[in-house]
Every structure is written in C-alpha cells, then in structure tokens.
Amino acid sequence: MATVFVTREIPESGLEKLRQAGHDVVVSEKDGVLTKSEFLASLAAHNPDAIISLLTDTIDADVLEAAPRVQIIANYAVGYNNISVEDAKAREIIVTNTPGVLTDTVAEHTIALMLAITSRIPEADRYTRTGEYKGWAPMLFLGTDLKGKTLGVLGAGRIGSRVAEIASKGLGMNIIYHDVKENEFLNSELHAQRKEAVEDVLRESDVVTVHVPLLDSTRHLLDEAMIRLMKPSAYLINSSRGPVIDEAALVAALQNREIKGAALDVFEHEPEMTPGLADLENVVITPHIASATEETRGKMSDMVAANVIAALAGNTPPNQV
Ligand code: GLV
Ligand code: GLV
C-alpha cells in the first residue's frame, strides 16, 4: 500500500479510485494553501509515495528532498510552472498534468470574458442592481461588436485553438495567431493566418487572447512596449498565467485609455492584484476559475488519480510532462 498526499481537498471521484486501487489517501486538513513549512512538515509526517499538488503549491528541491519516497508529482492543473521539473527529473520523479479535459471549459470561460468586457455586462449589472437605471436611453452602455473583428490568439495550443474555433464559427471573427509553429487546423478550417511576430498580432487585433504557458521566455511577454502596440480600441483577455502580462503596465495602459479594456482570470501576484486594477470600470475580473466547472474538476480528479495509479504500478502515466 502506497501513501498519496493531496495538498488540498479536490473532488472525491479520483480519491475514491486511488482508495479502490489500494492506496492510502491523505488529504491535507488545512482549508488553504500550505505554507512551505507546513508542506515540509506534512511530508515528514506522512512520507508519501505520491503527491497530488495544485498550481498554488511550489514544488522545488526542498520539497522533493523532504519526500524521499516520492515517485510522482501529479499536478491538478494543465499548467505546471509551479513545479521545478528539472529538480524532479534529477531525482527520477515523474511529473504529470491534466491536459485535454479542461480545454473546452477554459475556452468557454475565455469567450465569456471576451463577451463580458465587450458587452460591458459586469459594469451594466452593477449599475442596474444598485438602482441607477432610470429608463431606456440611446447612449446607455454602448459596447463593441465582435462579428468581422479580428481575434489575435497568442499561443495556438489546445485551448487557444478552441477559443479561435468558437470565435470564428460562433461569432464570425477573423483569426490571426502567433505560435512557434503553424497550426493546420486554424489555417485550413478557420482560414486563420499565423504571424511570425507577436508584435504583428498586437498591432492588428481588435481582441488579443493569451494562451501561452508561463516560461522564462513568456514572462512579461506583454510588457509596456508590447501593450502600447495594441489599438486604442482593442481588448486584452488573459486566462493563462498572470505573469505573462506586466500587470502594472497593463493598469497604466487601461487608466490612460491606451487600450479599451481587459478581462482577466489570472493575476501576476495571485491572489493580490496590482493597485488600481480593481477600481477600473473597463476591466472584468474572475478569480482563476476558467477550468472550474463541476464536470471538468471531476475529470481532473480522475485524471490525477489515473496518473498516480499508473506511476505507482511502475507504468508510464498517461499525462507525463
Ligand atoms: C489552471 O490554471 C490550470 O493550469 O489547470
Ligand atoms: C493547454 O492545454 C493548451 O495547450 O492550450
């Protein structure tokens, strides 16, 4: 029997599968992110064979050192920038993530963010529910149409492609994208155009949506100079990772109306937000919930369990990174 340490409560279905496979599942009792010392203490207490981690857990050399029996870190997220994969590799520890199951969900939330900012829904909702609505008016909350506009996708992986598909087929938007490689689906199905330079996507798009992983090369990809390339009428959407955008530069650009608006599910220093961001009306904000549907969070739980069960049986897990 192996011990699986789960750093915080996740949906039960995967945990049940782990128990059925004969493993001892220990879920951290803290209702919150473990501090580093709490994490190290838990590892010392349980000496697990597997860890199910969240994107809010930093998995570095100290953590791996404190868990000498660990064979697998199964991250409950598609992004795994919270894990030092090199340190894990050096110790022959397997790292897995949860790709695929959350693609549609994150794409739908991204489209919801785009519609929310261009139709000004949260702003109009606040206005209406606080009793400011005094009757129909021709100039009330004028928004922005999307049909025929250009959506610029930065990162045409699974999620970026699905966002492009919904925007193209559902909303009639034109698609341009930047990715390290050509995306045949976008090119042939959506008549999308790949741009060699991120700058060209920023210059030409009416809405820019970010779907790159967080890497050294994508940190502050959108800095002050890059944001300045966007049209004053353009919107920026981010459901990937906060540090891809220089948030202070974004707040300044929004305050100075250098771009029209932004819709963000992620922040540079979560859960903190750059001062001023939450005061802006031309911003829609959600708390890193783009994959948070009942269906998808359950599938993610099953997926981490399948990865752990495979690794502990000595097999290659389906979602090794
Ligand atoms: C969520 O942000 C994820 O990476 O799954
Ligand atoms: C992540 O799942 C991506 O490929 O967009």
mmCIF file of C-alpha atoms and ligand atoms in Angstrom:
data_model
loop_
_atom_site.group_PDB
_atom_site.id
_atom_site.type_symbol
_atom_site.label_atom_id
_atom_site.label_comp_id
_atom_site.label_asym_id
_atom_site.label_seq_id
_atom_site.Cartn_x
_atom_site.Cartn_y
_atom_site.Cartn_z
ATOM 1 C CA MET A 1 0.000 0.000 0.000
ATOM 2 C CA ALA A 2 1.344 3.360 -1.020
ATOM 3 C CA THR A 3 0.589 6.715 0.548
ATOM 4 C CA VAL A 4 -0.756 9.518 -1.641
ATOM 5 C CA PHE A 5 -0.598 13.004 -0.133
ATOM 6 C CA VAL A 6 -3.083 15.521 -1.525
ATOM 7 C CA THR A 7 -2.199 19.117 -0.649
ATOM 8 C CA ARG A 8 -5.797 20.337 -0.511
ATOM 9 C CA GLU A 9 -9.300 18.984 -0.960
ATOM 10 C CA ILE A 10 -10.187 18.114 -4.583
ATOM 11 C CA PRO A 11 -13.333 16.381 -5.936
ATOM 12 C CA GLU A 12 -13.804 12.958 -4.398
ATOM 13 C CA SER A 13 -14.067 10.780 -7.530
ATOM 14 C CA GLY A 14 -10.335 10.445 -8.151
ATOM 15 C CA LEU A 15 -9.549 9.965 -4.473
ATOM 16 C CA GLU A 16 -12.058 7.115 -4.391
ATOM 17 C CA LYS A 17 -10.301 5.474 -7.358
ATOM 18 C CA LEU A 18 -6.995 5.724 -5.516
ATOM 19 C CA ARG A 19 -8.502 4.036 -2.453
ATOM 20 C CA GLN A 20 -10.025 1.317 -4.629
ATOM 21 C CA ALA A 21 -6.571 0.725 -6.084
ATOM 22 C CA GLY A 22 -5.439 0.029 -2.527
ATOM 23 C CA HIS A 23 -3.684 3.284 -1.766
ATOM 24 C CA ASP A 24 -3.818 5.248 1.429
ATOM 25 C CA VAL A 25 -5.030 8.768 0.601
ATOM 26 C CA VAL A 26 -4.098 11.581 2.980
ATOM 27 C CA VAL A 27 -5.723 14.934 2.227
ATOM 28 C CA SER A 28 -4.259 18.000 3.919
ATOM 29 C CA GLU A 29 -6.708 19.174 6.543
ATOM 30 C CA LYS A 30 -5.885 22.829 6.089
ATOM 31 C CA ASP A 31 -8.537 24.750 4.176
ATOM 32 C CA GLY A 32 -5.997 26.797 2.275
ATOM 33 C CA VAL A 33 -2.630 26.739 0.581
ATOM 34 C CA LEU A 34 0.051 25.069 2.707
ATOM 35 C CA THR A 35 2.915 27.359 3.631
ATOM 36 C CA LYS A 36 6.298 25.941 2.801
ATOM 37 C CA SER A 37 6.954 24.915 6.410
ATOM 38 C CA GLU A 38 3.512 23.315 6.725
ATOM 39 C CA PHE A 39 4.124 21.462 3.469
ATOM 40 C CA LEU A 40 7.524 20.185 4.617
ATOM 41 C CA ALA A 41 6.060 19.142 7.980
ATOM 42 C CA SER A 42 3.239 17.218 6.259
ATOM 43 C CA LEU A 43 5.710 15.408 4.044
ATOM 44 C CA ALA A 44 7.848 14.483 7.050
ATOM 45 C CA ALA A 45 4.759 13.195 8.872
ATOM 46 C CA HIS A 46 3.367 11.077 6.010
ATOM 47 C CA ASN A 47 6.426 10.236 3.889
ATOM 48 C CA PRO A 48 4.227 9.808 0.787
ATOM 49 C CA ASP A 49 4.947 7.759 -2.332
ATOM 50 C CA ALA A 50 2.970 10.216 -4.470
ATOM 51 C CA ILE A 51 1.919 13.856 -4.178
ATOM 52 C CA ILE A 52 -1.142 15.393 -5.782
ATOM 53 C CA SER A 53 -0.270 19.075 -5.996
ATOM 54 C CA LEU A 54 -2.132 22.208 -7.017
ATOM 55 C CA LEU A 55 -0.926 25.154 -9.082
ATOM 56 C CA THR A 56 -0.683 27.111 -5.822
ATOM 57 C CA ASP A 57 1.953 24.693 -4.412
ATOM 58 C CA THR A 58 5.595 25.377 -5.144
ATOM 59 C CA ILE A 59 7.345 22.064 -5.772
ATOM 60 C CA ASP A 60 11.072 22.765 -5.568
ATOM 61 C CA ALA A 61 14.194 20.903 -4.485
ATOM 62 C CA ASP A 62 13.410 21.421 -0.758
ATOM 63 C CA VAL A 63 10.007 19.792 -1.144
ATOM 64 C CA LEU A 64 11.415 16.871 -3.129
ATOM 65 C CA GLU A 65 14.182 16.486 -0.534
ATOM 66 C CA ALA A 66 11.544 16.251 2.207
ATOM 67 C CA ALA A 67 9.736 13.434 0.393
ATOM 68 C CA PRO A 68 12.424 10.814 -0.291
ATOM 69 C CA ARG A 69 9.949 8.057 -1.255
ATOM 70 C CA VAL A 70 8.018 10.132 -3.773
ATOM 71 C CA GLN A 71 7.778 8.646 -7.271
ATOM 72 C CA ILE A 72 5.287 11.025 -8.852
ATOM 73 C CA ILE A 73 4.081 14.597 -8.562
ATOM 74 C CA ALA A 74 0.626 14.672 -10.173
ATOM 75 C CA ASN A 75 -0.347 18.297 -10.706
ATOM 76 C CA TYR A 76 -4.067 19.054 -10.612
ATOM 77 C CA ALA A 77 -3.756 21.599 -13.465
ATOM 78 C CA VAL A 78 -2.685 21.748 -17.058
ATOM 79 C CA GLY A 79 -0.081 24.414 -16.279
ATOM 80 C CA TYR A 80 2.898 23.159 -14.245
ATOM 81 C CA ASN A 81 5.077 26.238 -13.859
ATOM 82 C CA ASN A 82 4.738 25.687 -10.078
ATOM 83 C CA ILE A 83 6.946 22.585 -10.355
ATOM 84 C CA SER A 84 10.688 22.543 -10.846
ATOM 85 C CA VAL A 85 10.606 19.803 -13.473
ATOM 86 C CA GLU A 86 14.408 19.756 -13.650
ATOM 87 C CA ASP A 87 14.755 19.023 -9.945
ATOM 88 C CA ALA A 88 12.149 16.273 -10.266
ATOM 89 C CA LYS A 89 13.890 14.796 -13.280
ATOM 90 C CA ALA A 90 17.236 14.806 -11.492
ATOM 91 C CA ARG A 91 15.624 12.596 -8.826
ATOM 92 C CA GLU A 92 13.799 10.449 -11.404
ATOM 93 C CA ILE A 93 10.450 11.662 -10.120
ATOM 94 C CA ILE A 94 7.647 11.674 -12.681
ATOM 95 C CA VAL A 95 5.623 14.869 -13.205
ATOM 96 C CA THR A 96 2.131 14.783 -14.729
ATOM 97 C CA ASN A 97 -0.532 17.374 -15.535
ATOM 98 C CA THR A 98 -4.192 17.383 -16.638
ATOM 99 C CA PRO A 99 -4.323 18.409 -20.301
ATOM 100 C CA GLY A 100 -7.298 17.999 -22.610
ATOM 101 C CA VAL A 101 -10.118 17.565 -20.093
ATOM 102 C CA LEU A 102 -10.226 21.279 -19.352
ATOM 103 C CA THR A 103 -9.707 22.628 -22.869
ATOM 104 C CA ASP A 104 -13.365 23.284 -23.706
ATOM 105 C CA THR A 105 -14.092 24.631 -20.241
ATOM 106 C CA VAL A 106 -11.243 27.143 -20.231
ATOM 107 C CA ALA A 107 -12.082 28.160 -23.805
ATOM 108 C CA GLU A 108 -15.719 28.767 -22.861
ATOM 109 C CA HIS A 109 -14.689 30.898 -19.891
ATOM 110 C CA THR A 110 -12.353 32.842 -22.158
ATOM 111 C CA ILE A 111 -15.195 33.541 -24.589
ATOM 112 C CA ALA A 112 -17.378 34.529 -21.611
ATOM 113 C CA LEU A 113 -14.699 37.016 -20.529
ATOM 114 C CA MET A 114 -14.496 38.438 -24.030
ATOM 115 C CA LEU A 115 -18.268 38.880 -24.302
ATOM 116 C CA ALA A 116 -18.489 40.239 -20.769
ATOM 117 C CA ILE A 117 -15.990 43.013 -21.460
ATOM 118 C CA THR A 118 -17.195 43.909 -24.963
ATOM 119 C CA SER A 119 -20.876 43.875 -23.938
ATOM 120 C CA ARG A 120 -19.974 45.559 -20.626
ATOM 121 C CA ILE A 121 -22.025 43.047 -18.670
ATOM 122 C CA PRO A 122 -20.485 43.277 -15.157
ATOM 123 C CA GLU A 123 -20.425 47.069 -15.337
ATOM 124 C CA ALA A 124 -24.051 47.227 -16.501
ATOM 125 C CA ASP A 125 -25.065 44.645 -13.891
ATOM 126 C CA ARG A 126 -23.541 46.747 -11.106
ATOM 127 C CA TYR A 127 -25.336 49.834 -12.443
ATOM 128 C CA THR A 128 -28.694 48.103 -12.690
ATOM 129 C CA ARG A 129 -28.671 46.339 -9.353
ATOM 130 C CA THR A 130 -27.649 49.477 -7.477
ATOM 131 C CA GLY A 131 -30.770 51.236 -8.753
ATOM 132 C CA GLU A 132 -29.106 53.648 -11.136
ATOM 133 C CA TYR A 133 -31.218 52.514 -14.081
ATOM 134 C CA LYS A 134 -33.851 55.212 -14.708
ATOM 135 C CA GLY A 135 -35.151 54.024 -18.070
ATOM 136 C CA TRP A 136 -34.023 53.125 -21.596
ATOM 137 C CA ALA A 137 -31.535 55.573 -23.046
ATOM 138 C CA PRO A 138 -29.954 55.648 -26.507
ATOM 139 C CA MET A 139 -26.418 56.142 -25.227
ATOM 140 C CA LEU A 140 -26.521 53.754 -22.280
ATOM 141 C CA PHE A 141 -23.581 51.298 -22.078
ATOM 142 C CA LEU A 142 -22.557 51.264 -25.705
ATOM 143 C CA GLY A 143 -20.440 48.170 -26.261
ATOM 144 C CA THR A 144 -18.415 46.723 -29.115
ATOM 145 C CA ASP A 145 -19.467 44.225 -31.816
ATOM 146 C CA LEU A 146 -17.290 41.196 -32.445
ATOM 147 C CA LYS A 147 -18.541 39.924 -35.814
ATOM 148 C CA GLY A 148 -15.995 40.674 -38.524
ATOM 149 C CA LYS A 149 -13.426 41.833 -35.955
ATOM 150 C CA THR A 150 -10.000 40.266 -35.629
ATOM 151 C CA LEU A 151 -9.135 37.980 -32.742
ATOM 152 C CA GLY A 152 -5.411 37.612 -32.112
ATOM 153 C CA VAL A 153 -4.500 34.371 -30.362
ATOM 154 C CA LEU A 154 -1.125 34.229 -28.625
ATOM 155 C CA GLY A 155 -0.343 30.530 -28.247
ATOM 156 C CA ALA A 156 -2.311 28.224 -30.540
ATOM 157 C CA GLY A 157 -2.238 25.075 -28.413
ATOM 158 C CA ARG A 158 -5.337 23.149 -27.410
ATOM 159 C CA ILE A 159 -7.031 25.999 -25.544
ATOM 160 C CA GLY A 160 -6.051 28.780 -27.946
ATOM 161 C CA SER A 161 -7.307 26.678 -30.864
ATOM 162 C CA ARG A 162 -10.661 26.004 -29.228
ATOM 163 C CA VAL A 163 -11.104 29.708 -28.415
ATOM 164 C CA ALA A 164 -10.305 30.523 -32.050
ATOM 165 C CA GLU A 165 -12.801 27.919 -33.258
ATOM 166 C CA ILE A 166 -15.670 29.276 -31.147
ATOM 167 C CA ALA A 167 -14.819 32.866 -32.070
ATOM 168 C CA SER A 168 -14.608 32.053 -35.768
ATOM 169 C CA LYS A 169 -17.523 29.660 -36.186
ATOM 170 C CA GLY A 170 -19.761 31.086 -33.492
ATOM 171 C CA LEU A 171 -19.075 34.801 -33.628
ATOM 172 C CA GLY A 172 -17.781 35.305 -37.162
ATOM 173 C CA MET A 173 -14.440 36.756 -36.077
ATOM 174 C CA ASN A 174 -11.297 36.675 -38.222
ATOM 175 C CA ILE A 175 -8.435 34.809 -36.590
ATOM 176 C CA ILE A 176 -4.747 35.637 -36.568
ATOM 177 C CA TYR A 177 -2.285 33.934 -34.238
ATOM 178 C CA HIS A 178 1.268 33.670 -33.101
ATOM 179 C CA ASP A 179 2.736 30.315 -32.217
ATOM 180 C CA VAL A 180 6.140 28.748 -32.637
ATOM 181 C CA LYS A 181 4.623 26.552 -35.312
ATOM 182 C CA GLU A 182 1.887 26.561 -37.917
ATOM 183 C CA ASN A 183 -1.463 25.214 -36.739
ATOM 184 C CA GLU A 184 -3.020 23.300 -39.641
ATOM 185 C CA PHE A 185 -6.466 23.246 -38.060
ATOM 186 C CA LEU A 186 -6.512 27.020 -37.679
ATOM 187 C CA ASN A 187 -5.063 27.579 -41.138
ATOM 188 C CA SER A 188 -7.352 25.272 -43.085
ATOM 189 C CA GLU A 189 -10.556 25.114 -41.012
ATOM 190 C CA LEU A 190 -10.689 28.718 -39.826
ATOM 191 C CA HIS A 191 -8.667 30.398 -42.570
ATOM 192 C CA ALA A 192 -6.518 31.826 -39.824
ATOM 193 C CA GLN A 193 -3.203 33.477 -40.503
ATOM 194 C CA ARG A 194 -0.074 32.790 -38.493
ATOM 195 C CA LYS A 195 2.085 35.817 -37.732
ATOM 196 C CA GLU A 196 5.796 35.314 -37.322
ATOM 197 C CA ALA A 197 5.957 38.180 -34.800
ATOM 198 C CA VAL A 198 3.848 38.702 -31.670
ATOM 199 C CA GLU A 199 4.071 42.418 -32.474
ATOM 200 C CA ASP A 200 2.008 41.959 -35.641
ATOM 201 C CA VAL A 201 -0.731 40.162 -33.730
ATOM 202 C CA LEU A 202 -0.842 43.016 -31.221
ATOM 203 C CA ARG A 203 -0.953 45.706 -33.909
ATOM 204 C CA GLU A 204 -3.699 44.095 -35.980
ATOM 205 C CA SER A 205 -6.097 42.598 -33.416
ATOM 206 C CA ASP A 206 -9.320 44.008 -32.020
ATOM 207 C CA VAL A 207 -9.176 41.454 -29.224
ATOM 208 C CA VAL A 208 -5.987 39.727 -28.060
ATOM 209 C CA THR A 209 -6.308 36.495 -26.076
ATOM 210 C CA VAL A 210 -3.344 34.886 -24.303
ATOM 211 C CA HIS A 211 -2.885 31.082 -24.163
ATOM 212 C CA VAL A 212 0.839 30.515 -23.699
ATOM 213 C CA PRO A 213 2.354 28.524 -20.833
ATOM 214 C CA LEU A 214 4.387 30.509 -18.290
ATOM 215 C CA LEU A 215 8.066 30.059 -19.176
ATOM 216 C CA ASP A 216 11.113 32.298 -18.821
ATOM 217 C CA SER A 217 10.518 33.274 -22.445
ATOM 218 C CA THR A 218 6.851 34.235 -21.883
ATOM 219 C CA ARG A 219 7.205 36.078 -18.548
ATOM 220 C CA HIS A 220 6.200 39.715 -19.249
ATOM 221 C CA LEU A 221 5.716 38.815 -22.909
ATOM 222 C CA LEU A 222 3.222 41.670 -22.813
ATOM 223 C CA ASP A 223 5.220 44.479 -21.265
ATOM 224 C CA GLU A 224 4.691 48.231 -21.550
ATOM 225 C CA ALA A 225 6.128 48.483 -25.075
ATOM 226 C CA MET A 226 4.153 45.495 -26.357
ATOM 227 C CA ILE A 227 0.862 46.666 -24.848
ATOM 228 C CA ARG A 228 1.474 50.032 -26.496
ATOM 229 C CA LEU A 229 1.358 48.345 -29.911
ATOM 230 C CA MET A 230 -2.300 47.434 -29.395
ATOM 231 C CA LYS A 231 -5.047 49.555 -30.922
ATOM 232 C CA PRO A 232 -6.678 52.065 -28.543
ATOM 233 C CA SER A 233 -9.948 50.272 -29.364
ATOM 234 C CA ALA A 234 -8.588 46.801 -28.518
ATOM 235 C CA TYR A 235 -9.257 44.473 -25.607
ATOM 236 C CA LEU A 236 -6.862 42.087 -23.859
ATOM 237 C CA ILE A 237 -8.038 38.761 -22.425
ATOM 238 C CA ASN A 238 -5.903 36.512 -20.207
ATOM 239 C CA SER A 239 -6.895 33.090 -18.891
ATOM 240 C CA SER A 240 -3.378 31.578 -18.994
ATOM 241 C CA ARG A 241 -0.943 32.740 -16.312
ATOM 242 C CA GLY A 242 -0.763 36.209 -14.771
ATOM 243 C CA PRO A 243 2.979 36.866 -15.073
ATOM 244 C CA VAL A 244 2.738 36.684 -18.877
ATOM 245 C CA ILE A 245 1.472 40.278 -18.604
ATOM 246 C CA ASP A 246 3.285 43.102 -16.812
ATOM 247 C CA GLU A 247 0.252 43.942 -14.704
ATOM 248 C CA ALA A 248 1.457 47.379 -13.600
ATOM 249 C CA ALA A 249 1.963 48.313 -17.257
ATOM 250 C CA LEU A 250 -1.493 46.992 -18.078
ATOM 251 C CA VAL A 251 -3.119 49.021 -15.303
ATOM 252 C CA ALA A 252 -1.365 52.160 -16.559
ATOM 253 C CA ALA A 253 -2.470 51.434 -20.144
ATOM 254 C CA LEU A 254 -6.075 50.961 -19.010
ATOM 255 C CA GLN A 255 -6.011 54.092 -16.853
ATOM 256 C CA ASN A 256 -4.626 56.126 -19.747
ATOM 257 C CA ARG A 257 -7.073 54.536 -22.197
ATOM 258 C CA GLU A 258 -4.227 53.259 -24.357
ATOM 259 C CA ILE A 259 -6.358 50.145 -24.799
ATOM 260 C CA LYS A 260 -10.093 49.873 -24.355
ATOM 261 C CA GLY A 261 -10.419 47.122 -21.795
ATOM 262 C CA ALA A 262 -9.153 43.889 -20.320
ATOM 263 C CA ALA A 263 -10.693 40.713 -18.964
ATOM 264 C CA LEU A 264 -8.527 38.664 -16.649
ATOM 265 C CA ASP A 265 -8.888 35.319 -14.897
ATOM 266 C CA VAL A 266 -5.278 35.325 -13.674
ATOM 267 C CA PHE A 267 -3.010 37.872 -11.983
ATOM 268 C CA GLU A 268 0.673 38.468 -11.711
ATOM 269 C CA HIS A 269 0.835 38.024 -7.920
ATOM 270 C CA GLU A 270 -2.223 35.937 -7.077
ATOM 271 C CA PRO A 271 -4.303 36.458 -5.069
ATOM 272 C CA GLU A 272 -3.080 40.083 -4.879
ATOM 273 C CA MET A 273 -3.969 42.490 -7.659
ATOM 274 C CA THR A 274 -1.932 45.455 -8.779
ATOM 275 C CA PRO A 275 -3.272 48.579 -7.009
ATOM 276 C CA GLY A 276 -5.782 50.358 -9.207
ATOM 277 C CA LEU A 277 -6.811 47.307 -11.216
ATOM 278 C CA ALA A 278 -9.969 46.575 -9.257
ATOM 279 C CA ASP A 279 -11.018 50.250 -9.411
ATOM 280 C CA LEU A 280 -11.201 50.289 -13.200
ATOM 281 C CA GLU A 281 -14.599 50.010 -14.893
ATOM 282 C CA ASN A 282 -13.043 48.819 -18.163
ATOM 283 C CA VAL A 283 -11.890 45.564 -16.601
ATOM 284 C CA VAL A 284 -13.631 42.250 -15.953
ATOM 285 C CA ILE A 285 -12.025 40.096 -13.283
ATOM 286 C CA THR A 286 -12.578 36.475 -12.241
ATOM 287 C CA PRO A 287 -10.565 34.574 -9.587
ATOM 288 C CA HIS A 288 -8.657 31.937 -11.625
ATOM 289 C CA ILE A 289 -11.774 29.846 -12.260
ATOM 290 C CA ALA A 290 -11.550 29.241 -16.014
ATOM 291 C CA SER A 291 -11.470 25.441 -15.576
ATOM 292 C CA ALA A 292 -13.912 25.450 -12.662
ATOM 293 C CA THR A 293 -16.970 23.537 -13.778
ATOM 294 C CA GLU A 294 -18.367 20.594 -11.859
ATOM 295 C CA GLU A 295 -17.787 18.344 -14.863
ATOM 296 C CA THR A 296 -14.210 19.354 -15.535
ATOM 297 C CA ARG A 297 -12.966 19.481 -11.964
ATOM 298 C CA GLY A 298 -14.291 15.916 -11.558
ATOM 299 C CA LYS A 299 -12.480 14.779 -14.704
ATOM 300 C CA MET A 300 -9.282 16.431 -13.487
ATOM 301 C CA SER A 301 -9.605 14.462 -10.238
ATOM 302 C CA ASP A 302 -9.985 11.196 -12.189
ATOM 303 C CA MET A 303 -7.016 12.143 -14.351
ATOM 304 C CA VAL A 304 -4.605 12.807 -11.469
ATOM 305 C CA ALA A 305 -5.709 9.501 -9.946
ATOM 306 C CA ALA A 306 -5.034 7.604 -13.195
ATOM 307 C CA ASN A 307 -1.588 9.167 -13.378
ATOM 308 C CA VAL A 308 -0.750 8.254 -9.784
ATOM 309 C CA ILE A 309 -2.090 4.701 -10.115
ATOM 310 C CA ALA A 310 -0.048 4.100 -13.279
ATOM 311 C CA ALA A 311 3.162 5.523 -11.839
ATOM 312 C CA LEU A 312 2.874 3.590 -8.573
ATOM 313 C CA ALA A 313 2.338 0.391 -10.577
ATOM 314 C CA GLY A 314 5.589 1.067 -12.404
ATOM 315 C CA ASN A 315 3.909 2.096 -15.641
ATOM 316 C CA THR A 316 4.287 5.275 -17.675
ATOM 317 C CA PRO A 317 1.394 7.546 -16.677
ATOM 318 C CA PRO A 318 -0.815 8.879 -19.479
ATOM 319 C CA ASN A 319 -0.017 12.545 -18.860
ATOM 320 C CA GLN A 320 3.683 12.680 -18.124
ATOM 321 C CA VAL A 321 5.038 16.137 -18.978
HETATM 322 C C1 GLV B 1 -5.280 26.202 -14.441
HETATM 323 O O1 GLV B 1 -4.865 27.324 -14.464
HETATM 324 C C2 GLV B 1 -4.545 25.087 -14.951
HETATM 325 O O2 GLV B 1 -3.374 25.233 -15.342
HETATM 326 O O3 GLV B 1 -5.108 23.980 -14.968
HETATM 327 C C1 GLV B 2 -3.108 23.782 -22.834
HETATM 328 O O1 GLV B 2 -3.838 22.843 -22.537
HETATM 329 C C2 GLV B 2 -3.004 24.251 -24.195
HETATM 330 O O2 GLV B 2 -2.391 23.507 -24.984
HETATM 331 O O3 GLV B 2 -3.531 25.315 -24.515
#
